[in-house]
Short mmCIF file of C-alpha atoms in Angstrom, two decimals:
data_model
loop_
_atom_site.label_atom_id
_atom_site.label_comp_id
_atom_site.label_asym_id
_atom_site.label_seq_id
_atom_site.Cartn_x
_atom_site.Cartn_y
_atom_site.Cartn_z
CA GLY P 8 26.40 46.42 65.70
CA VAL P 9 24.37 44.42 63.74
CA ASP P 10 20.81 43.87 64.60
CA GLU P 11 19.73 40.17 65.35
CA ILE P 12 16.93 40.20 62.48
CA PHE P 13 20.16 40.05 59.73
CA PHE P 14 20.89 36.61 61.63
CA GLU P 15 17.71 35.32 60.02
CA PRO P 16 17.40 33.13 57.07
CA ILE P 17 16.76 34.25 53.96
CA SER P 18 16.32 33.62 50.45
CA ALA P 19 18.25 35.40 48.29
CA LYS P 20 15.44 34.90 45.02
CA LEU P 21 12.98 37.52 47.20
CA PHE P 22 15.42 40.74 46.14
CA ARG P 23 15.98 39.34 42.64
CA GLU P 24 12.40 38.86 41.48
CA HIS P 25 11.67 41.74 43.12
CA PHE P 26 14.19 44.10 40.98
CA GLY P 27 13.87 41.66 38.32
CA ILE P 28 18.21 41.01 38.74
CA ASP P 29 18.97 37.91 36.80
CA GLY P 30 22.55 37.32 36.88
CA PRO P 31 25.57 37.06 39.45
CA PHE P 32 26.16 41.07 41.15
CA ILE P 33 28.30 42.73 43.43
CA LEU P 34 27.20 45.05 45.92
CA ASN P 35 27.56 48.12 47.59
CA VAL P 36 25.38 49.52 49.99
CA ALA P 37 26.13 53.09 51.39
CA ASN P 38 25.44 56.47 50.69
CA ILE P 39 26.38 58.23 47.48
CA GLU P 40 29.67 60.02 47.95
CA PRO P 41 32.92 60.84 47.62
CA ARG P 42 33.79 58.78 51.08
CA LYS P 43 32.30 55.78 49.83
CA ASN P 44 34.56 55.62 46.83
CA GLN P 45 31.84 54.71 44.40
CA LEU P 46 32.87 56.14 41.46
CA GLN P 47 36.81 53.92 42.12
CA LEU P 48 34.05 50.74 42.07
CA ALA P 49 32.41 51.65 39.34
CA LYS P 50 35.87 51.86 37.35
CA ALA P 51 37.31 48.60 39.16
CA ILE P 52 34.13 46.54 38.01
CA LYS P 53 35.04 46.44 34.06
CA ASP P 54 37.47 43.74 34.96
CA PHE P 55 34.52 42.18 35.51
CA PRO P 56 31.63 42.51 32.59
CA SER P 57 29.89 39.45 33.38
CA LEU P 58 29.02 40.97 37.04
CA LYS P 59 26.31 43.68 37.66
CA LEU P 60 27.71 46.71 40.17
CA VAL P 61 24.15 46.92 42.34
CA ILE P 62 24.33 49.75 44.62
CA ILE P 63 21.87 50.78 47.26
CA GLY P 64 21.78 54.13 49.43
CA PHE P 65 20.42 58.02 49.29
CA GLU P 66 22.36 60.32 46.62
CA ARG P 67 24.45 62.18 49.27
CA ASP P 68 26.39 64.03 46.98
CA ILE P 69 24.06 64.21 43.33
CA GLU P 70 26.99 65.22 41.29
CA TYR P 71 29.28 62.63 42.28
CA ALA P 72 26.49 59.78 42.11
CA GLN P 73 26.08 61.37 38.23
CA GLN P 74 29.79 60.56 37.95
CA CYS P 75 29.46 57.08 39.13
CA TYR P 76 26.41 56.60 37.16
CA ALA P 77 28.24 57.38 33.46
CA GLU P 78 31.38 55.46 34.17
CA GLY P 79 29.21 53.09 35.37
CA GLY P 80 26.80 52.54 32.33
CA ASP P 81 24.54 49.65 31.79
CA GLN P 82 26.50 47.54 34.28
CA LEU P 83 25.94 50.18 37.41
CA CYS P 84 21.73 49.71 38.68
CA TYR P 85 21.31 52.03 41.04
CA LEU P 86 18.02 50.80 43.45
CA GLY P 87 17.57 53.65 45.66
CA PRO P 88 17.78 53.37 49.28
CA LEU P 89 16.00 50.61 51.17
CA PRO P 90 14.73 50.66 55.14
CA ASN P 91 17.65 48.54 57.57
CA ASP P 92 14.92 46.31 58.29
CA SER P 93 13.16 45.73 55.01
CA GLU P 94 13.42 42.06 54.13
CA LEU P 95 15.24 43.11 50.46
CA LEU P 96 18.13 44.26 52.13
CA ARG P 97 18.47 41.57 53.88
CA SER P 98 18.28 39.23 50.50
CA ALA P 99 20.42 41.39 48.60
CA TYR P 100 23.20 40.45 51.12
CA ALA P 101 22.08 36.79 50.95
CA GLY P 102 22.35 37.37 46.89
CA CYS P 103 25.55 39.04 45.98
CA GLU P 104 28.65 37.37 44.93
CA VAL P 105 30.80 40.02 46.95
CA PHE P 106 29.77 42.88 49.49
CA VAL P 107 31.94 45.39 48.87
CA LEU P 108 32.86 48.97 49.96
CA PRO P 109 35.96 50.42 49.41
CA SER P 110 35.88 54.07 50.99
CA THR P 111 38.19 56.33 51.98
CA LEU P 112 37.52 55.80 55.48
CA GLU P 113 35.48 53.24 57.65
CA THR P 114 34.26 52.44 61.24
CA PRO P 115 33.90 49.42 59.70
CA GLY P 116 30.61 50.45 58.06
CA LEU P 117 27.35 48.55 59.56
CA ALA P 118 26.81 47.71 56.33
CA ALA P 119 29.91 45.50 55.94
CA LEU P 120 28.92 44.07 59.43
CA GLU P 121 25.18 42.88 58.29
CA ALA P 122 26.51 41.42 55.03
CA ALA P 123 28.98 39.57 56.60
CA ALA P 124 25.92 38.39 59.52
CA VAL P 125 24.39 36.99 56.62
CA GLY P 126 26.58 35.20 55.18
CA ALA P 127 28.52 37.61 52.25
CA LYS P 128 32.03 37.69 51.23
CA VAL P 129 33.10 41.18 52.02
CA VAL P 130 36.23 43.02 50.32
CA ILE P 131 36.67 46.50 52.62
CA THR P 132 38.94 49.52 52.69
CA SER P 133 42.00 49.04 54.43
CA GLU P 134 41.57 52.26 56.00
CA GLY P 135 40.18 52.39 59.87
CA SER P 136 38.32 50.12 62.35
CA THR P 137 37.94 47.51 59.29
CA ARG P 138 40.45 45.10 60.05
CA GLU P 139 39.26 45.43 64.15
CA TYR P 140 36.47 43.71 63.33
CA PHE P 141 37.04 41.27 60.46
CA GLY P 142 40.03 40.11 61.16
CA GLU P 143 41.11 37.47 58.77
CA SER P 144 37.94 37.26 57.13
CA ALA P 145 37.09 39.71 54.66
CA ILE P 146 39.69 41.12 51.96
CA TYR P 147 41.24 44.40 52.33
CA VAL P 148 41.99 47.05 49.32
CA ASP P 149 43.73 50.37 49.05
CA HIS P 150 40.84 52.24 48.47
CA SER P 151 43.00 54.97 45.96
CA ASP P 152 43.75 51.96 43.17
CA VAL P 153 41.42 50.63 41.18
CA GLN P 154 43.36 47.80 40.29
CA ALA P 155 43.83 46.45 43.94
CA ILE P 156 40.17 46.74 44.48
CA ALA P 157 39.39 44.69 41.34
CA GLN P 158 41.82 42.47 42.51
CA GLY P 159 40.36 42.09 45.90
CA ILE P 160 37.22 41.00 44.20
CA ASN P 161 38.57 38.85 41.97
CA VAL P 162 40.02 36.94 45.07
CA ALA P 163 37.07 37.00 47.12
CA LEU P 164 34.83 35.63 43.80
CA SER P 165 37.66 32.03 44.01
CA GLU P 166 36.91 31.92 47.88
CA SER P 167 34.74 29.77 49.45
CA GLN P 168 31.87 31.38 52.44
CA TYR P 169 32.67 30.75 55.23
CA LEU P 170 30.41 30.62 58.32
CA LEU P 171 32.79 30.63 60.71
CA THR P 172 32.33 34.46 59.69
CA SER P 173 28.78 34.78 60.52
CA LEU P 174 29.23 32.83 63.40
CA TYR P 175 31.52 35.08 64.77
CA MET P 176 29.47 37.86 63.80
CA ARG P 177 26.84 36.35 66.16
CA ALA P 178 29.13 36.25 69.62
CA ASN P 179 30.75 39.45 69.15
CA PHE P 180 28.64 41.72 67.05
CA THR P 181 25.14 41.61 67.96
CA TRP P 182 23.79 45.27 69.46
CA GLN P 183 23.44 43.02 72.67
CA HIS P 184 27.63 41.78 73.05
CA VAL P 185 28.46 45.55 71.71
CA ILE P 186 26.36 47.23 74.41
CA LYS P 187 26.99 45.07 77.14
CA ASN P 188 30.99 44.56 75.84
CA LEU P 189 30.91 48.46 76.23
CA ALA P 190 29.51 48.71 79.85
CA GLU P 191 32.46 45.91 80.48
CA VAL P 192 35.19 48.89 78.70
CA TYR P 193 33.63 51.21 81.41
CA ALA P 194 34.14 49.06 84.51
CA ALA P 195 37.40 47.79 83.74
CA ILE P 196 38.67 51.68 83.46
CA LYS P 197 37.19 52.04 86.42
CA THR P 198 38.56 49.59 88.20
CA ASP P 199 41.68 48.51 86.88
CA ASP P 200 41.17 45.12 85.97
CA ILE P 201 41.67 44.67 82.09
CA GLU P 202 41.13 41.18 82.03
CA ALA P 203 37.22 41.98 82.56
CA VAL P 204 36.83 43.11 78.85
CA SER P 205 38.08 39.87 77.60
CA SER P 206 35.81 37.08 79.00
CA ASN P 207 33.06 36.82 75.95
CA GLY P 208 32.88 36.14 72.58
CA PHE P 209 35.68 35.46 70.16
CA PHE P 210 39.29 36.56 69.30
CA GLN P 211 39.90 37.92 65.57
CA ILE P 212 39.18 35.31 62.93
CA GLU P 213 42.88 33.67 61.20
CA LYS P 214 44.18 32.19 58.74
CA ASP P 215 46.46 29.37 58.11
CA ALA P 216 46.80 27.37 55.26
CA HIS P 217 43.51 25.36 55.73
CA GLY P 218 41.68 28.23 56.08
CA LEU P 219 39.95 30.60 59.05
CA PHE P 220 39.73 29.90 62.74
CA ALA P 221 39.10 31.81 65.43
CA TRP P 222 39.76 31.18 69.13
CA THR P 223 37.16 31.84 71.72
CA LYS P 224 37.18 33.48 74.98
CA LYS P 225 36.39 32.35 78.29
CA GLN P 226 32.67 32.02 77.24
CA VAL P 227 30.67 31.96 74.02
CA ILE P 228 27.14 32.95 73.65
CA PHE P 229 25.23 32.88 70.51
CA LYS P 230 21.43 32.37 68.97
CA TYR P 231 20.98 29.41 65.73
CA CYS P 232 18.21 28.31 64.02
CA ASN P 233 16.87 24.54 64.85
CA GLY P 234 19.29 22.24 63.32
CA LEU P 235 22.81 20.37 63.24
CA LEU P 236 24.75 22.83 64.33
CA ARG P 237 28.83 21.68 62.72
CA PHE P 238 32.21 22.49 63.41
CA ILE P 239 36.11 21.33 63.75
CA TRP P 240 37.57 22.34 67.40
CA ARG P 241 40.92 21.78 69.73
CA SER P 242 42.17 23.72 72.95
CA PHE P 243 45.07 24.31 74.16
CA GLU P 244 46.44 22.26 76.48
CA GLY P 245 42.83 20.08 77.09
CA ALA P 246 39.50 21.85 78.19
CA GLU P 247 36.44 20.93 79.06
CA VAL P 248 33.30 22.74 77.35
CA ASP P 249 29.99 23.13 79.06
CA VAL P 250 26.97 23.26 76.38
CA PHE P 251 23.67 25.38 77.67
CA MET P 252 20.92 25.56 75.44
CA ASP P 253 18.33 28.45 76.29
CA GLY P 254 20.06 28.67 79.54
CA LEU P 255 19.41 24.92 80.07
CA TYR P 256 22.93 22.89 80.94
CA ASP P 257 22.77 20.35 77.99
CA SER P 258 25.90 18.30 77.91
CA THR P 259 29.67 19.08 78.98
CA PHE P 260 32.07 17.90 75.95
CA VAL P 261 36.42 17.06 76.37
CA VAL P 262 38.46 18.88 73.52
CA SER P 263 41.44 17.69 73.00
CA THR P 264 44.97 19.70 71.57
CA GLU P 265 43.99 17.46 67.84
CA TRP P 266 41.51 18.80 65.67
CA GLN P 267 38.13 17.30 66.28
CA VAL P 268 34.38 17.16 65.14
CA PHE P 269 31.57 18.14 67.01
CA ASN P 270 27.86 18.04 65.98
CA PHE P 271 25.24 19.18 68.22
CA GLN P 272 21.48 18.92 67.46
CA ILE P 273 19.76 22.77 68.14
CA THR P 274 16.30 22.09 69.66
CA SER P 275 14.26 25.90 70.04
CA GLU P 276 11.85 26.06 73.30
CA MET P 277 8.35 26.06 72.65
CA ASN P 278 7.07 27.59 69.04
CA LYS P 279 10.16 29.12 68.67
CA ASP P 280 12.87 28.47 65.48
CA VAL P 281 15.97 30.08 67.21
CA SER P 282 17.72 29.07 70.28
CA GLU P 283 20.20 30.64 72.53
CA ILE P 284 23.76 28.63 72.89
CA ARG P 285 26.40 28.91 75.47
CA LEU P 286 29.49 27.86 75.47
CA GLU P 287 31.74 27.86 78.69
CA VAL P 288 35.08 26.47 78.82
CA ARG P 289 37.17 25.20 81.30
CA SER P 290 41.08 25.13 80.03
CA ASN P 291 43.84 23.62 81.49
CA ASN P 292 45.50 26.67 80.89
CA LYS P 293 44.09 28.78 83.12
CA HIS P 294 46.52 30.20 84.69
CA ASN P 295 48.58 30.85 81.55
CA LYS P 296 47.60 34.43 81.79
CA SER P 297 50.45 35.51 78.83
CA ASN P 298 48.63 33.32 76.67
CA PRO P 299 44.76 34.29 76.50
CA LEU P 300 43.86 32.05 73.75
CA GLY P 301 45.01 29.21 75.26
CA LEU P 302 41.61 29.63 77.80
CA GLY P 303 39.16 28.93 75.03
CA VAL P 304 38.73 26.78 72.37
CA ALA P 305 39.75 27.17 68.54
CA ILE P 306 37.39 26.72 65.87
CA ARG P 307 37.05 25.74 62.13
CA ASP P 308 35.19 24.38 59.25
CA VAL P 309 31.58 25.91 60.95
CA GLY P 310 28.09 24.03 59.29
CA TRP P 311 24.81 23.68 59.37
CA ARG P 312 21.65 21.88 58.27
CA GLU P 313 18.31 21.88 59.01
CA SER P 314 17.28 18.96 61.15
CA SER P 315 15.86 16.03 59.12
CA GLY P 316 12.88 15.94 61.59
CA ASP P 317 11.93 15.78 65.48
CA ILE P 318 10.84 12.80 67.34
CA PHE P 319 9.98 15.14 69.92
CA LYS P 320 7.19 16.88 67.92
CA PRO P 321 3.90 17.59 70.35
CA LYS P 322 4.75 21.20 71.12
CA ASP P 323 4.34 20.23 75.12
CA ILE P 324 8.16 18.69 74.94
CA ILE P 325 11.43 19.97 75.02
CA ALA P 326 14.73 17.52 74.54
CA ARG P 327 17.71 18.61 75.77
CA GLY P 328 20.67 15.71 75.99
CA PHE P 329 20.14 13.56 72.86
CA HIS P 330 22.26 13.60 69.30
CA SER P 331 20.86 14.83 66.53
CA THR P 332 17.19 12.87 64.82
CA GLU P 333 18.34 10.19 62.84
CA LYS P 334 15.86 8.27 59.89
CA ASP P 335 15.60 4.68 59.31
CA SER P 336 12.61 2.61 57.59
CA TYR P 337 10.95 2.83 59.93
CA GLY P 338 10.92 6.53 60.50
CA LEU P 339 13.21 8.97 63.17
CA PHE P 340 14.59 8.21 65.56
CA ALA P 341 17.34 9.75 68.53
CA TRP P 342 20.23 8.89 70.91
CA SER P 343 20.11 9.61 73.87
CA LYS P 344 23.53 10.89 75.48
CA LEU P 345 24.58 9.96 79.46
CA ASN P 346 21.69 12.60 80.47
CA GLY P 347 18.60 12.69 78.66
CA ARG P 348 15.85 15.37 79.84
CA LEU P 349 12.78 16.00 78.36
CA PHE P 350 10.39 18.97 80.06
CA CYS P 351 6.65 17.98 79.66
CA LYS P 352 3.07 19.98 80.70
CA GLU P 353 1.26 17.41 82.75
CA GLY P 354 0.30 14.47 80.85
CA VAL P 355 1.01 10.78 79.64
CA LEU P 356 4.62 10.56 78.07
CA SER P 357 5.07 7.34 75.62
CA PHE P 358 7.68 6.27 73.56
CA ILE P 359 9.92 2.98 72.51
CA TRP P 360 13.21 2.98 73.50
CA ARG P 361 16.46 0.37 73.02
CA SER P 362 19.75 0.57 73.88
CA PHE P 363 23.00 -1.02 71.73
CA GLU P 364 24.07 -3.47 73.55
CA GLY P 365 21.70 -3.42 77.13
CA ALA P 366 21.64 -0.61 79.45
CA GLU P 367 19.98 0.19 82.67
CA VAL P 368 18.32 3.95 83.11
CA ASP P 369 16.96 5.64 86.16
CA VAL P 370 14.07 7.51 85.59
CA LEU P 371 13.48 11.16 87.70
CA VAL P 372 10.91 13.14 87.56
CA ASP P 373 11.92 16.54 89.48
CA ALA P 374 15.00 15.47 90.60
CA VAL P 375 12.86 12.13 92.11
CA VAL P 376 13.38 8.55 91.27
CA VAL P 377 10.28 7.02 89.74
CA HIS P 378 11.60 4.20 87.81
CA ASN P 379 14.83 3.03 89.78
CA ALA P 380 16.89 0.89 87.22
CA VAL P 381 15.12 -0.27 84.47
CA PHE P 382 16.51 -2.79 81.82
CA VAL P 383 16.32 -1.34 78.35
CA ALA P 384 17.34 -3.82 75.92
CA ALA P 385 18.70 -4.02 72.63
CA ASP P 386 15.45 -4.86 70.89
CA TRP P 387 12.36 -1.60 70.84
CA THR P 388 10.36 -1.79 73.11
CA PRO P 389 7.34 0.39 74.96
CA PHE P 390 7.65 3.03 78.21
CA ASN P 391 4.96 5.74 79.42
CA ILE P 392 5.43 7.43 82.28
CA LEU P 393 2.76 10.15 84.34
CA ILE P 394 4.07 13.30 84.10
CA LYS P 395 2.36 15.56 87.06
CA PRO P 396 4.38 19.44 87.61
CA PRO P 397 5.19 20.70 91.41
CA MET P 398 2.09 23.10 92.17
CA ASN P 399 2.97 26.47 90.66
CA ALA P 400 4.96 24.47 87.91
CA ASN P 401 3.93 24.59 84.14
CA LYS P 402 6.02 21.45 83.37
CA SER P 403 8.05 19.03 85.03
CA ILE P 404 12.19 17.43 83.72
CA VAL P 405 12.21 13.82 83.09
CA GLU P 406 15.76 12.57 83.04
CA LEU P 407 17.12 9.49 82.00
CA LYS P 408 20.07 8.65 83.58
CA ILE P 409 22.06 5.74 81.83
CA THR P 410 24.29 2.69 82.88
CA SER P 411 25.46 1.40 79.46
CA SER P 412 26.68 -2.31 79.41
CA ILE P 413 29.49 -1.72 77.27
CA GLY P 414 30.97 0.61 80.02
CA THR P 415 32.36 4.05 79.06
CA ILE P 416 34.67 3.79 76.44
CA THR P 417 33.27 3.36 72.68
CA SER P 418 34.37 5.55 69.56
CA ASP P 419 30.81 6.03 69.28
CA LEU P 420 29.25 7.87 71.98
CA ARG P 421 25.74 7.10 71.38
CA GLU P 422 26.43 3.71 72.46
CA LEU P 423 26.31 5.32 75.99
CA GLY P 424 22.38 6.42 75.70
CA VAL P 425 19.34 4.69 74.77
CA ALA P 426 17.82 5.57 71.59
CA ILE P 427 13.82 6.76 71.68
CA ARG P 428 11.15 6.79 69.21
CA ASP P 429 7.49 7.07 68.16
CA VAL P 430 7.16 9.44 70.97
CA THR P 431 3.66 10.46 72.25
CA PHE P 432 2.19 12.98 74.85
CA ASN P 433 -1.35 12.95 75.81
#
């Protein structure tokens, strides 16, 4: 498993500045001993004279370590051990060109999982359980063949980094997921219900002519920073995916059998920088048990960018059911989906809104209609509402249920909602 700290953003500059490393480098994080095979790696790195080999770890075998240093010469930089929770260690993973672990055997190597979680490209031994973890997202080498190790590094250097690998790690290999899956294995053995084991996370990462992709299982849970998460997905025979953010339902998406773009704005709860995302798949293939991949959706080309801003600046508001924040010459705004929700403390909520070609909006507070069929024009108009949570509750749920004048057929789903800007809360 991987500690969740390895999914937190980190700058590569931190490691470089601390240790004075300027140029590109290959990283190996492991105890220096014959099983970790740094001597063969030191030989392989000579094929790349412009690269440094940085090794972080304990000298478990002093004599072997001296052989590695002699072989690597000035190209090898040994930094000693770093604590597992060190920012410098995470920064090293983020800054390396490739992480290489050509051991004689791996299980699959905690350091390799950590490197992949941070986003590093991984070259790893083919011996042990490595393929079961990394699928097609890593490059596998024969630990006994120096040229094979060098060739693996060369291939990795030419490939792009894949955010899919980090997403896969978040959903499968945090300690929370690993322990839960282990408990499910025990339960499956006890009850003879083997299907129970394969209901969460991703199947192994695969590769085709267009790059890496992975099929989800029936449910995927992962954490991600605030911003815009983007990927391309498809289903096997058609599917609907319910999206939840921090345990709250956000929206439902229809996923066709053709690859299509998915954009999702992640906005965490108050005073948090990370949200938990849950995807629950309802597949049309659910009766075909011979194809478990068909119970989920396939995902590829994962991208993420920091949000350009947030129209819901007040910390007393949480927004759900909105498309990503946009910007024009007047500032920030966002389009709601057919059912936008705002979670507010007691006070007065004010904003300016408009529709695409006219819309009617039912405004509900804690499931009670307080404004029925409010007409929202195509021009910006002000709106405000008094929020008073029920007794023993610290916030209310404000729902915007939209009926658009253009119906439900449109190539731009934003046209089905209303745009909101200039949000204030007092």
